[in-house]
Amino acid sequence: MLVISERINGLFNSVGRAIDKRDARFIQEHASYQVECGAQALDLNVGPGRDDGPAAMDWLVRTVQEVVDLPLSIDTPGIKTMTAGIKACRNRVIINSTTAEVRKMQALFPLAKEHDADIICLTMDERGVPNDAESRAEMAMLMMTTAMEHEVMPDRLFLDPLVMPIKAAQDQVMKVIKAMELFRTLNDPAPRIVVGLSNVSNGAKERSLLNRTFLGMLLGAGLSAAIVDVQDPQLMDVIKAGELLRAEKLYCDDFLRA
Ligand code: THG
């Protein structure tokens, strides 16, 4: 499973402040720490509601890639901010993300093609996130076919069924699992699937417990990648155990340290 760190995100106050002050040292230490914790890619998000989005993302990408060689997941809904991030990026790029909105697909699939990037496809459109699994699968299919029209092959996509907070939408949690089952029938080999795991526990108590329990369920349903809190050691242990149970890693008694 591809482990993507969620932590280089302006939503976190310390990171938001560091981006505002262009504090390269803070960001670089924080980014290196994500790698030490086991991150295999870093999600970069400058945070919502800033008027310097493209400049901030350009700076963030340049600053992080001075110390980290991993793929960078450029996380923004803004097409200008996305373009600035991709242009600055010498590491491998994951575009996070397009939606099923025509305007976004027309802008972002050509960028994915041009920069040989992976791209995350959120199963939502201008009307928002559908509240059933079938509509999510329909949108996934639309994004897969539109991507192919732009010569972006299915193996470059990650489908994202959009995890909702259990506190606000408890009935949506199992629909994500259902959507994943449908996604896996859309292509052969099955499309890759990614989630933002911590969404599920947003505003809830016992966040780590909810996150890691849900992660176990998602691993059983065929998850390929996840944006997670790599600074949570118990969560990272669930990933290691899950990789063994899915026979992606060879069993040994010392598997937590191996
Ligand atoms: N899918 C994709 N990308 C995503 C998401 C997704 N990117 C963003 C998000 N969801 C995944 N990343 C996070 C990052 C932080 C939190 C949750 C998901 C989080 N942050 C604290 C909070 O809001 O309570 C921040 C507060 C703090 O601790 O300072 O929970 O679904 N493709």
PDB file of C-alpha atoms and ligand atoms in Angstrom:
ATOM      1  CA  MET A   1       0.000   0.000   0.000  1.00  0.00           C
ATOM      2  CA  LEU A   2       1.220   3.478  -0.881  1.00  0.00           C
ATOM      3  CA  VAL A   3       1.450   5.542   2.313  1.00  0.00           C
ATOM      4  CA  ILE A   4       0.984   9.275   1.716  1.00  0.00           C
ATOM      5  CA  SER A   5       1.572  11.705   4.604  1.00  0.00           C
ATOM      6  CA  GLU A   6      -1.309  14.115   5.275  1.00  0.00           C
ATOM      7  CA  ARG A   7       0.751  16.460   7.443  1.00  0.00           C
ATOM      8  CA  ILE A   8       2.184  19.068   5.065  1.00  0.00           C
ATOM      9  CA  ASN A   9      -1.163  20.818   5.029  1.00  0.00           C
ATOM     10  CA  GLY A  10      -1.965  24.455   5.832  1.00  0.00           C
ATOM     11  CA  LEU A  11      -4.996  23.190   7.783  1.00  0.00           C
ATOM     12  CA  PHE A  12      -2.551  22.454  10.590  1.00  0.00           C
ATOM     13  CA  ASN A  13      -1.897  25.803  12.271  1.00  0.00           C
ATOM     14  CA  SER A  14       1.874  25.362  12.578  1.00  0.00           C
ATOM     15  CA  VAL A  15       2.177  24.469   8.889  1.00  0.00           C
ATOM     16  CA  GLY A  16      -0.151  27.298   7.808  1.00  0.00           C
ATOM     17  CA  ARG A  17       1.970  29.790   9.752  1.00  0.00           C
ATOM     18  CA  ALA A  18       5.201  28.389   8.297  1.00  0.00           C
ATOM     19  CA  ILE A  19       3.804  28.797   4.774  1.00  0.00           C
ATOM     20  CA  ASP A  20       2.737  32.385   5.558  1.00  0.00           C
ATOM     21  CA  LYS A  21       6.228  33.235   6.859  1.00  0.00           C
ATOM     22  CA  ARG A  22       7.961  31.162   4.129  1.00  0.00           C
ATOM     23  CA  ASP A  23       9.770  29.345   6.967  1.00  0.00           C
ATOM     24  CA  ALA A  24      11.703  26.816   4.869  1.00  0.00           C
ATOM     25  CA  ARG A  25      13.484  25.258   7.823  1.00  0.00           C
ATOM     26  CA  PHE A  26      10.254  24.320   9.627  1.00  0.00           C
ATOM     27  CA  ILE A  27       8.736  22.831   6.477  1.00  0.00           C
ATOM     28  CA  GLN A  28      11.893  20.897   5.582  1.00  0.00           C
ATOM     29  CA  GLU A  29      12.261  19.419   9.079  1.00  0.00           C
ATOM     30  CA  HIS A  30       8.587  18.499   9.102  1.00  0.00           C
ATOM     31  CA  ALA A  31       8.839  16.922   5.646  1.00  0.00           C
ATOM     32  CA  SER A  32      11.947  14.911   6.545  1.00  0.00           C
ATOM     33  CA  TYR A  33      10.202  13.701   9.696  1.00  0.00           C
ATOM     34  CA  GLN A  34       7.321  12.342   7.591  1.00  0.00           C
ATOM     35  CA  VAL A  35       9.834  10.231   5.663  1.00  0.00           C
ATOM     36  CA  GLU A  36      11.388   8.962   8.930  1.00  0.00           C
ATOM     37  CA  CYS A  37       7.898   7.947  10.066  1.00  0.00           C
ATOM     38  CA  GLY A  38       7.414   5.818   6.933  1.00  0.00           C
ATOM     39  CA  ALA A  39       5.797   8.133   4.372  1.00  0.00           C
ATOM     40  CA  GLN A  40       6.247   6.955   0.763  1.00  0.00           C
ATOM     41  CA  ALA A  41       4.781  10.146  -0.715  1.00  0.00           C
ATOM     42  CA  LEU A  42       3.820  13.551   0.711  1.00  0.00           C
ATOM     43  CA  ASP A  43       0.503  15.313   0.220  1.00  0.00           C
ATOM     44  CA  LEU A  44       1.136  19.075  -0.104  1.00  0.00           C
ATOM     45  CA  ASN A  45      -1.745  21.443   0.608  1.00  0.00           C
ATOM     46  CA  VAL A  46      -1.307  25.183   1.246  1.00  0.00           C
ATOM     47  CA  GLY A  47      -4.633  25.368   3.096  1.00  0.00           C
ATOM     48  CA  PRO A  48      -7.933  26.989   2.180  1.00  0.00           C
ATOM     49  CA  GLY A  49      -8.804  30.634   1.719  1.00  0.00           C
ATOM     50  CA  ARG A  50      -5.522  32.263   0.786  1.00  0.00           C
ATOM     51  CA  ASP A  51      -5.109  34.791  -2.015  1.00  0.00           C
ATOM     52  CA  ASP A  52      -1.509  33.715  -2.778  1.00  0.00           C
ATOM     53  CA  GLY A  53      -2.348  30.071  -3.612  1.00  0.00           C
ATOM     54  CA  PRO A  54      -0.155  29.616  -6.724  1.00  0.00           C
ATOM     55  CA  ALA A  55       2.850  31.424  -5.192  1.00  0.00           C
ATOM     56  CA  ALA A  56       2.481  29.543  -1.900  1.00  0.00           C
ATOM     57  CA  MET A  57       2.262  26.151  -3.662  1.00  0.00           C
ATOM     58  CA  ASP A  58       5.248  26.968  -5.894  1.00  0.00           C
ATOM     59  CA  TRP A  59       7.281  27.810  -2.766  1.00  0.00           C
ATOM     60  CA  LEU A  60       6.041  24.747  -0.840  1.00  0.00           C
ATOM     61  CA  VAL A  61       6.941  22.305  -3.638  1.00  0.00           C
ATOM     62  CA  ARG A  62      10.415  23.822  -4.137  1.00  0.00           C
ATOM     63  CA  THR A  63      11.084  23.860  -0.398  1.00  0.00           C
ATOM     64  CA  VAL A  64      10.026  20.244   0.188  1.00  0.00           C
ATOM     65  CA  GLN A  65      11.852  18.760  -2.788  1.00  0.00           C
ATOM     66  CA  GLU A  66      15.159  20.222  -1.590  1.00  0.00           C
ATOM     67  CA  VAL A  67      15.085  17.560   1.149  1.00  0.00           C
ATOM     68  CA  VAL A  68      12.675  14.835  -0.048  1.00  0.00           C
ATOM     69  CA  ASP A  69      12.856  12.727  -3.240  1.00  0.00           C
ATOM     70  CA  LEU A  70       9.475  11.036  -2.823  1.00  0.00           C
ATOM     71  CA  PRO A  71       6.465  11.594  -5.087  1.00  0.00           C
ATOM     72  CA  LEU A  72       4.516  14.737  -4.157  1.00  0.00           C
ATOM     73  CA  SER A  73       0.727  14.773  -4.154  1.00  0.00           C
ATOM     74  CA  ILE A  74      -0.241  18.327  -5.094  1.00  0.00           C
ATOM     75  CA  ASP A  75      -3.474  18.837  -3.159  1.00  0.00           C
ATOM     76  CA  THR A  76      -5.636  21.789  -4.196  1.00  0.00           C
ATOM     77  CA  PRO A  77      -9.035  22.391  -5.802  1.00  0.00           C
ATOM     78  CA  GLY A  78      -7.619  25.449  -7.619  1.00  0.00           C
ATOM     79  CA  ILE A  79      -6.488  24.926 -11.197  1.00  0.00           C
ATOM     80  CA  LYS A  80      -3.986  27.825 -11.037  1.00  0.00           C
ATOM     81  CA  THR A  81      -2.529  26.592  -7.762  1.00  0.00           C
ATOM     82  CA  MET A  82      -2.342  23.051  -9.177  1.00  0.00           C
ATOM     83  CA  THR A  83      -0.579  24.253 -12.329  1.00  0.00           C
ATOM     84  CA  ALA A  84       1.947  26.227 -10.269  1.00  0.00           C
ATOM     85  CA  GLY A  85       2.659  23.180  -8.085  1.00  0.00           C
ATOM     86  CA  ILE A  86       3.125  20.802 -11.003  1.00  0.00           C
ATOM     87  CA  LYS A  87       5.397  23.208 -12.867  1.00  0.00           C
ATOM     88  CA  ALA A  88       7.633  23.561  -9.802  1.00  0.00           C
ATOM     89  CA  CYS A  89       7.800  19.801  -9.216  1.00  0.00           C
ATOM     90  CA  ARG A  90      10.850  17.772 -10.287  1.00  0.00           C
ATOM     91  CA  ASN A  91       9.827  14.746  -8.188  1.00  0.00           C
ATOM     92  CA  ARG A  92       7.140  12.379  -9.411  1.00  0.00           C
ATOM     93  CA  VAL A  93       3.740  14.081  -9.285  1.00  0.00           C
ATOM     94  CA  ILE A  94       0.346  12.903  -8.086  1.00  0.00           C
ATOM     95  CA  ILE A  95      -2.348  15.411  -9.081  1.00  0.00           C
ATOM     96  CA  ASN A  96      -4.744  15.622  -6.109  1.00  0.00           C
ATOM     97  CA  SER A  97      -7.255  15.963  -7.643  1.00  0.00           C
ATOM     98  CA  THR A  98      -9.841  16.220 -10.375  1.00  0.00           C
ATOM     99  CA  THR A  99     -13.565  15.758  -9.862  1.00  0.00           C
ATOM    100  CA  ALA A 100     -16.125  14.628 -12.438  1.00  0.00           C
ATOM    101  CA  GLU A 101     -16.800  18.288 -13.348  1.00  0.00           C
ATOM    102  CA  VAL A 102     -16.176  18.746 -17.075  1.00  0.00           C
ATOM    103  CA  ARG A 103     -14.295  22.022 -16.500  1.00  0.00           C
ATOM    104  CA  LYS A 104     -11.836  20.327 -14.138  1.00  0.00           C
ATOM    105  CA  MET A 105     -11.352  17.188 -16.232  1.00  0.00           C
ATOM    106  CA  GLN A 106     -10.681  19.313 -19.347  1.00  0.00           C
ATOM    107  CA  ALA A 107      -7.974  21.224 -17.461  1.00  0.00           C
ATOM    108  CA  LEU A 108      -6.385  18.464 -15.386  1.00  0.00           C
ATOM    109  CA  PHE A 109      -6.207  15.357 -17.615  1.00  0.00           C
ATOM    110  CA  PRO A 110      -4.111  17.260 -20.200  1.00  0.00           C
ATOM    111  CA  LEU A 111      -1.808  18.378 -17.359  1.00  0.00           C
ATOM    112  CA  ALA A 112      -1.506  14.755 -16.194  1.00  0.00           C
ATOM    113  CA  LYS A 113      -0.619  13.691 -19.735  1.00  0.00           C
ATOM    114  CA  GLU A 114       1.864  16.516 -20.266  1.00  0.00           C
ATOM    115  CA  HIS A 115       3.696  15.904 -16.968  1.00  0.00           C
ATOM    116  CA  ASP A 116       3.367  12.101 -16.939  1.00  0.00           C
ATOM    117  CA  ALA A 117       1.612  12.368 -13.578  1.00  0.00           C
ATOM    118  CA  ASP A 118      -0.677  10.096 -11.613  1.00  0.00           C
ATOM    119  CA  ILE A 119      -4.056  11.703 -10.897  1.00  0.00           C
ATOM    120  CA  ILE A 120      -6.596  11.214  -8.117  1.00  0.00           C
ATOM    121  CA  CYS A 121     -10.232  11.233  -9.272  1.00  0.00           C
ATOM    122  CA  LEU A 122     -12.703  12.332  -6.587  1.00  0.00           C
ATOM    123  CA  THR A 123     -16.139  10.833  -7.138  1.00  0.00           C
ATOM    124  CA  MET A 124     -18.016  14.106  -6.854  1.00  0.00           C
ATOM    125  CA  ASP A 125     -19.163  16.857  -9.216  1.00  0.00           C
ATOM    126  CA  GLU A 126     -20.664  20.365  -9.076  1.00  0.00           C
ATOM    127  CA  ARG A 127     -23.629  18.927  -7.160  1.00  0.00           C
ATOM    128  CA  GLY A 128     -21.332  17.598  -4.424  1.00  0.00           C
ATOM    129  CA  VAL A 129     -20.644  14.094  -3.132  1.00  0.00           C
ATOM    130  CA  PRO A 130     -23.393  11.606  -4.006  1.00  0.00           C
ATOM    131  CA  ASN A 131     -24.846   9.784  -1.043  1.00  0.00           C
ATOM    132  CA  ASP A 132     -24.886   6.331  -2.605  1.00  0.00           C
ATOM    133  CA  ALA A 133     -22.224   3.947  -3.868  1.00  0.00           C
ATOM    134  CA  GLU A 134     -23.745   3.477  -7.347  1.00  0.00           C
ATOM    135  CA  SER A 135     -23.538   7.189  -8.240  1.00  0.00           C
ATOM    136  CA  ARG A 136     -19.928   7.238  -7.045  1.00  0.00           C
ATOM    137  CA  ALA A 137     -19.184   4.326  -9.400  1.00  0.00           C
ATOM    138  CA  GLU A 138     -20.927   6.099 -12.307  1.00  0.00           C
ATOM    139  CA  MET A 139     -18.734   9.156 -11.765  1.00  0.00           C
ATOM    140  CA  ALA A 140     -15.658   6.947 -11.521  1.00  0.00           C
ATOM    141  CA  MET A 141     -16.537   5.404 -14.882  1.00  0.00           C
ATOM    142  CA  LEU A 142     -17.047   8.853 -16.445  1.00  0.00           C
ATOM    143  CA  MET A 143     -13.620   9.977 -15.179  1.00  0.00           C
ATOM    144  CA  MET A 144     -11.938   6.786 -16.434  1.00  0.00           C
ATOM    145  CA  THR A 145     -13.362   7.171 -19.933  1.00  0.00           C
ATOM    146  CA  THR A 146     -12.648  10.919 -20.069  1.00  0.00           C
ATOM    147  CA  ALA A 147      -9.073  10.269 -18.913  1.00  0.00           C
ATOM    148  CA  MET A 148      -8.612   7.765 -21.761  1.00  0.00           C
ATOM    149  CA  GLU A 149      -9.871  10.355 -24.272  1.00  0.00           C
ATOM    150  CA  HIS A 150      -6.943  12.467 -23.057  1.00  0.00           C
ATOM    151  CA  GLU A 151      -4.566   9.487 -23.344  1.00  0.00           C
ATOM    152  CA  VAL A 152      -4.290   9.113 -19.586  1.00  0.00           C
ATOM    153  CA  MET A 153      -4.471   5.344 -19.047  1.00  0.00           C
ATOM    154  CA  PRO A 154      -6.428   3.742 -16.165  1.00  0.00           C
ATOM    155  CA  ASP A 155      -3.202   2.638 -14.468  1.00  0.00           C
ATOM    156  CA  ARG A 156      -2.326   6.315 -13.853  1.00  0.00           C
ATOM    157  CA  LEU A 157      -5.559   6.966 -11.940  1.00  0.00           C
ATOM    158  CA  PHE A 158      -6.459   6.644  -8.297  1.00  0.00           C
ATOM    159  CA  LEU A 159     -10.218   6.563  -7.662  1.00  0.00           C
ATOM    160  CA  ASP A 160     -11.257   8.248  -4.400  1.00  0.00           C
ATOM    161  CA  PRO A 161     -14.718   7.328  -3.025  1.00  0.00           C
ATOM    162  CA  LEU A 162     -14.525  10.298  -0.590  1.00  0.00           C
ATOM    163  CA  VAL A 163     -14.570   9.348   3.061  1.00  0.00           C
ATOM    164  CA  MET A 164     -17.015  11.489   5.084  1.00  0.00           C
ATOM    165  CA  PRO A 165     -16.784  12.276   8.826  1.00  0.00           C
ATOM    166  CA  ILE A 166     -18.585   9.681  10.897  1.00  0.00           C
ATOM    167  CA  LYS A 167     -19.766  12.461  13.179  1.00  0.00           C
ATOM    168  CA  ALA A 168     -21.684  14.208  10.372  1.00  0.00           C
ATOM    169  CA  ALA A 169     -22.571  11.290   8.053  1.00  0.00           C
ATOM    170  CA  GLN A 170     -22.427   7.969   9.849  1.00  0.00           C
ATOM    171  CA  ASP A 171     -24.410   6.183   7.110  1.00  0.00           C
ATOM    172  CA  GLN A 172     -21.767   7.147   4.522  1.00  0.00           C
ATOM    173  CA  VAL A 173     -18.960   5.124   6.054  1.00  0.00           C
ATOM    174  CA  MET A 174     -20.034   1.697   4.793  1.00  0.00           C
ATOM    175  CA  LYS A 175     -21.071   3.236   1.466  1.00  0.00           C
ATOM    176  CA  VAL A 176     -17.397   3.965   0.856  1.00  0.00           C
ATOM    177  CA  ILE A 177     -16.649   0.240   1.205  1.00  0.00           C
ATOM    178  CA  LYS A 178     -19.551  -0.559  -1.123  1.00  0.00           C
ATOM    179  CA  ALA A 179     -18.300   1.997  -3.662  1.00  0.00           C
ATOM    180  CA  MET A 180     -14.857   0.370  -3.582  1.00  0.00           C
ATOM    181  CA  GLU A 181     -16.392  -3.004  -4.435  1.00  0.00           C
ATOM    182  CA  LEU A 182     -18.119  -1.408  -7.435  1.00  0.00           C
ATOM    183  CA  PHE A 183     -14.946   0.445  -8.514  1.00  0.00           C
ATOM    184  CA  ARG A 184     -13.033  -2.816  -8.584  1.00  0.00           C
ATOM    185  CA  THR A 185     -15.430  -4.217 -11.202  1.00  0.00           C
ATOM    186  CA  LEU A 186     -14.954  -1.239 -13.551  1.00  0.00           C
ATOM    187  CA  ASN A 187     -11.701  -2.414 -15.087  1.00  0.00           C
ATOM    188  CA  ASP A 188      -9.334  -5.380 -15.307  1.00  0.00           C
ATOM    189  CA  PRO A 189      -6.893  -5.095 -13.616  1.00  0.00           C
ATOM    190  CA  ALA A 190      -8.949  -3.360 -10.913  1.00  0.00           C
ATOM    191  CA  PRO A 191      -8.404   0.399 -10.701  1.00  0.00           C
ATOM    192  CA  ARG A 192      -6.290   1.752  -7.865  1.00  0.00           C
ATOM    193  CA  ILE A 193      -8.193   3.297  -4.966  1.00  0.00           C
ATOM    194  CA  VAL A 194      -7.050   6.008  -2.520  1.00  0.00           C
ATOM    195  CA  VAL A 195      -8.738   7.660   0.477  1.00  0.00           C
ATOM    196  CA  GLY A 196      -8.091  10.518   2.883  1.00  0.00           C
ATOM    197  CA  LEU A 197      -8.358   8.341   5.977  1.00  0.00           C
ATOM    198  CA  SER A 198      -8.507  10.954   8.752  1.00  0.00           C
ATOM    199  CA  ASN A 199     -11.653  12.493   7.242  1.00  0.00           C
ATOM    200  CA  VAL A 200     -13.582   9.681   8.943  1.00  0.00           C
ATOM    201  CA  SER A 201     -12.691  10.862  12.438  1.00  0.00           C
ATOM    202  CA  ASN A 202     -12.915  14.601  11.859  1.00  0.00           C
ATOM    203  CA  GLY A 203     -14.407  16.215  14.952  1.00  0.00           C
ATOM    204  CA  ALA A 204     -14.833  12.827  16.662  1.00  0.00           C
ATOM    205  CA  LYS A 205     -13.370  11.390  19.860  1.00  0.00           C
ATOM    206  CA  GLU A 206     -10.863   8.478  19.745  1.00  0.00           C
ATOM    207  CA  ARG A 207      -9.591   9.583  16.355  1.00  0.00           C
ATOM    208  CA  SER A 208      -6.676   7.158  16.181  1.00  0.00           C
ATOM    209  CA  LEU A 209      -8.868   4.173  17.060  1.00  0.00           C
ATOM    210  CA  LEU A 210     -11.476   5.117  14.443  1.00  0.00           C
ATOM    211  CA  ASN A 211      -8.794   5.759  11.820  1.00  0.00           C
ATOM    212  CA  ARG A 212      -7.012   2.476  12.314  1.00  0.00           C
ATOM    213  CA  THR A 213     -10.150   0.361  12.566  1.00  0.00           C
ATOM    214  CA  PHE A 214     -11.472   1.876   9.349  1.00  0.00           C
ATOM    215  CA  LEU A 215      -8.083   1.372   7.720  1.00  0.00           C
ATOM    216  CA  GLY A 216      -8.286  -2.357   8.500  1.00  0.00           C
ATOM    217  CA  MET A 217     -11.704  -2.483   6.825  1.00  0.00           C
ATOM    218  CA  LEU A 218     -10.431  -0.558   3.793  1.00  0.00           C
ATOM    219  CA  LEU A 219      -7.393  -2.806   3.443  1.00  0.00           C
ATOM    220  CA  GLY A 220      -9.762  -5.766   3.345  1.00  0.00           C
ATOM    221  CA  ALA A 221     -11.761  -4.048   0.594  1.00  0.00           C
ATOM    222  CA  GLY A 222      -8.698  -3.579  -1.623  1.00  0.00           C
ATOM    223  CA  LEU A 223      -7.335  -0.115  -0.821  1.00  0.00           C
ATOM    224  CA  SER A 224      -4.193   0.770  -2.847  1.00  0.00           C
ATOM    225  CA  ALA A 225      -3.082   4.038  -1.238  1.00  0.00           C
ATOM    226  CA  ALA A 226      -4.044   6.275   1.669  1.00  0.00           C
ATOM    227  CA  ILE A 227      -3.383   9.809   2.843  1.00  0.00           C
ATOM    228  CA  VAL A 228      -2.759   9.228   6.546  1.00  0.00           C
ATOM    229  CA  ASP A 229      -1.193  10.554   9.741  1.00  0.00           C
ATOM    230  CA  VAL A 230       2.152   8.754   9.507  1.00  0.00           C
ATOM    231  CA  GLN A 231       3.032  10.223  12.922  1.00  0.00           C
ATOM    232  CA  ASP A 232       0.560   7.763  14.485  1.00  0.00           C
ATOM    233  CA  PRO A 233       2.674   4.651  15.230  1.00  0.00           C
ATOM    234  CA  GLN A 234      -0.312   2.422  15.996  1.00  0.00           C
ATOM    235  CA  LEU A 235      -1.821   3.300  12.616  1.00  0.00           C
ATOM    236  CA  MET A 236       1.472   2.503  10.899  1.00  0.00           C
ATOM    237  CA  ASP A 237       1.464  -0.904  12.631  1.00  0.00           C
ATOM    238  CA  VAL A 238      -1.988  -1.624  11.168  1.00  0.00           C
ATOM    239  CA  ILE A 239      -0.552  -0.917   7.720  1.00  0.00           C
ATOM    240  CA  LYS A 240       2.317  -3.354   8.342  1.00  0.00           C
ATOM    241  CA  ALA A 241      -0.035  -6.059   9.631  1.00  0.00           C
ATOM    242  CA  GLY A 242      -2.436  -5.443   6.735  1.00  0.00           C
ATOM    243  CA  GLU A 243       0.349  -5.797   4.180  1.00  0.00           C
ATOM    244  CA  LEU A 244       1.223  -9.177   5.700  1.00  0.00           C
ATOM    245  CA  LEU A 245      -2.374 -10.342   5.770  1.00  0.00           C
ATOM    246  CA  ARG A 246      -2.793  -9.353   2.111  1.00  0.00           C
ATOM    247  CA  ALA A 247       0.459 -11.257   1.388  1.00  0.00           C
ATOM    248  CA  GLU A 248       2.126  -8.156  -0.052  1.00  0.00           C
ATOM    249  CA  LYS A 249       5.053  -8.677   2.330  1.00  0.00           C
ATOM    250  CA  LEU A 250       6.596 -11.984   3.321  1.00  0.00           C
ATOM    251  CA  TYR A 251       5.701 -13.073   6.861  1.00  0.00           C
ATOM    252  CA  CYS A 252       8.395 -13.072   9.531  1.00  0.00           C
ATOM    253  CA  ASP A 253       7.991 -13.098  13.335  1.00  0.00           C
ATOM    254  CA  ASP A 254       9.692  -9.716  13.550  1.00  0.00           C
ATOM    255  CA  PHE A 255       7.395  -8.065  10.995  1.00  0.00           C
ATOM    256  CA  LEU A 256       6.758  -4.867  12.972  1.00  0.00           C
ATOM    257  CA  ARG A 257      10.464  -4.031  12.895  1.00  0.00           C
ATOM    258  CA  ALA A 258      11.499  -5.750   9.643  1.00  0.00           C
TER     259      ALA A 258
HETATM  260  N1  THG B   1      -9.046  12.735  -0.546  1.00  0.00           N
HETATM  261  C1  THG B   1      -8.004  13.275  -1.201  1.00  0.00           C
HETATM  262  N2  THG B   1      -7.228  14.242  -0.676  1.00  0.00           N
HETATM  263  C2  THG B   1      -7.486  14.713   0.568  1.00  0.00           C
HETATM  264  C3  THG B   1      -8.544  14.183   1.311  1.00  0.00           C
HETATM  265  C4  THG B   1      -9.354  13.164   0.704  1.00  0.00           C
HETATM  266  N3  THG B   1      -6.713  15.704   1.096  1.00  0.00           N
HETATM  267  C5  THG B   1      -7.080  16.340   2.325  1.00  0.00           C
HETATM  268  C6  THG B   1      -7.737  15.349   3.275  1.00  0.00           C
HETATM  269  N4  THG B   1      -8.776  14.630   2.591  1.00  0.00           N
HETATM  270  C7  THG B   1      -6.710  14.380   3.824  1.00  0.00           C
HETATM  271  N5  THG B   1      -5.838  15.086   4.736  1.00  0.00           N
HETATM  272  C8  THG B   1      -6.238  15.436   6.007  1.00  0.00           C
HETATM  273  C9  THG B   1      -5.442  16.316   6.720  1.00  0.00           C
HETATM  274  C10 THG B   1      -5.791  16.693   7.993  1.00  0.00           C
HETATM  275  C11 THG B   1      -6.943  16.178   8.572  1.00  0.00           C
HETATM  276  C12 THG B   1      -7.733  15.299   7.887  1.00  0.00           C
HETATM  277  C13 THG B   1      -7.380  14.914   6.584  1.00  0.00           C
HETATM  278  C14 THG B   1      -7.337  16.611   9.938  1.00  0.00           C
HETATM  279  N6  THG B   1      -6.811  17.727  10.413  1.00  0.00           N
HETATM  280  C15 THG B   1      -7.094  18.326  11.677  1.00  0.00           C
HETATM  281  C16 THG B   1      -8.580  18.621  11.799  1.00  0.00           C
HETATM  282  O1  THG B   1      -9.179  19.118  10.822  1.00  0.00           O
HETATM  283  O2  THG B   1      -9.123  18.368  12.853  1.00  0.00           O
HETATM  284  C17 THG B   1      -6.348  19.641  11.708  1.00  0.00           C
HETATM  285  C18 THG B   1      -6.413  20.298  13.037  1.00  0.00           C
HETATM  286  C19 THG B   1      -5.144  20.152  13.783  1.00  0.00           C
HETATM  287  O3  THG B   1      -4.918  19.045  14.321  1.00  0.00           O
HETATM  288  O4  THG B   1      -4.390  21.139  13.824  1.00  0.00           O
HETATM  289  O5  THG B   1      -8.143  15.984  10.559  1.00  0.00           O
HETATM  290  O6  THG B   1     -10.320  12.641   1.301  1.00  0.00           O
HETATM  291  N7  THG B   1      -7.742  12.819  -2.435  1.00  0.00           N
END
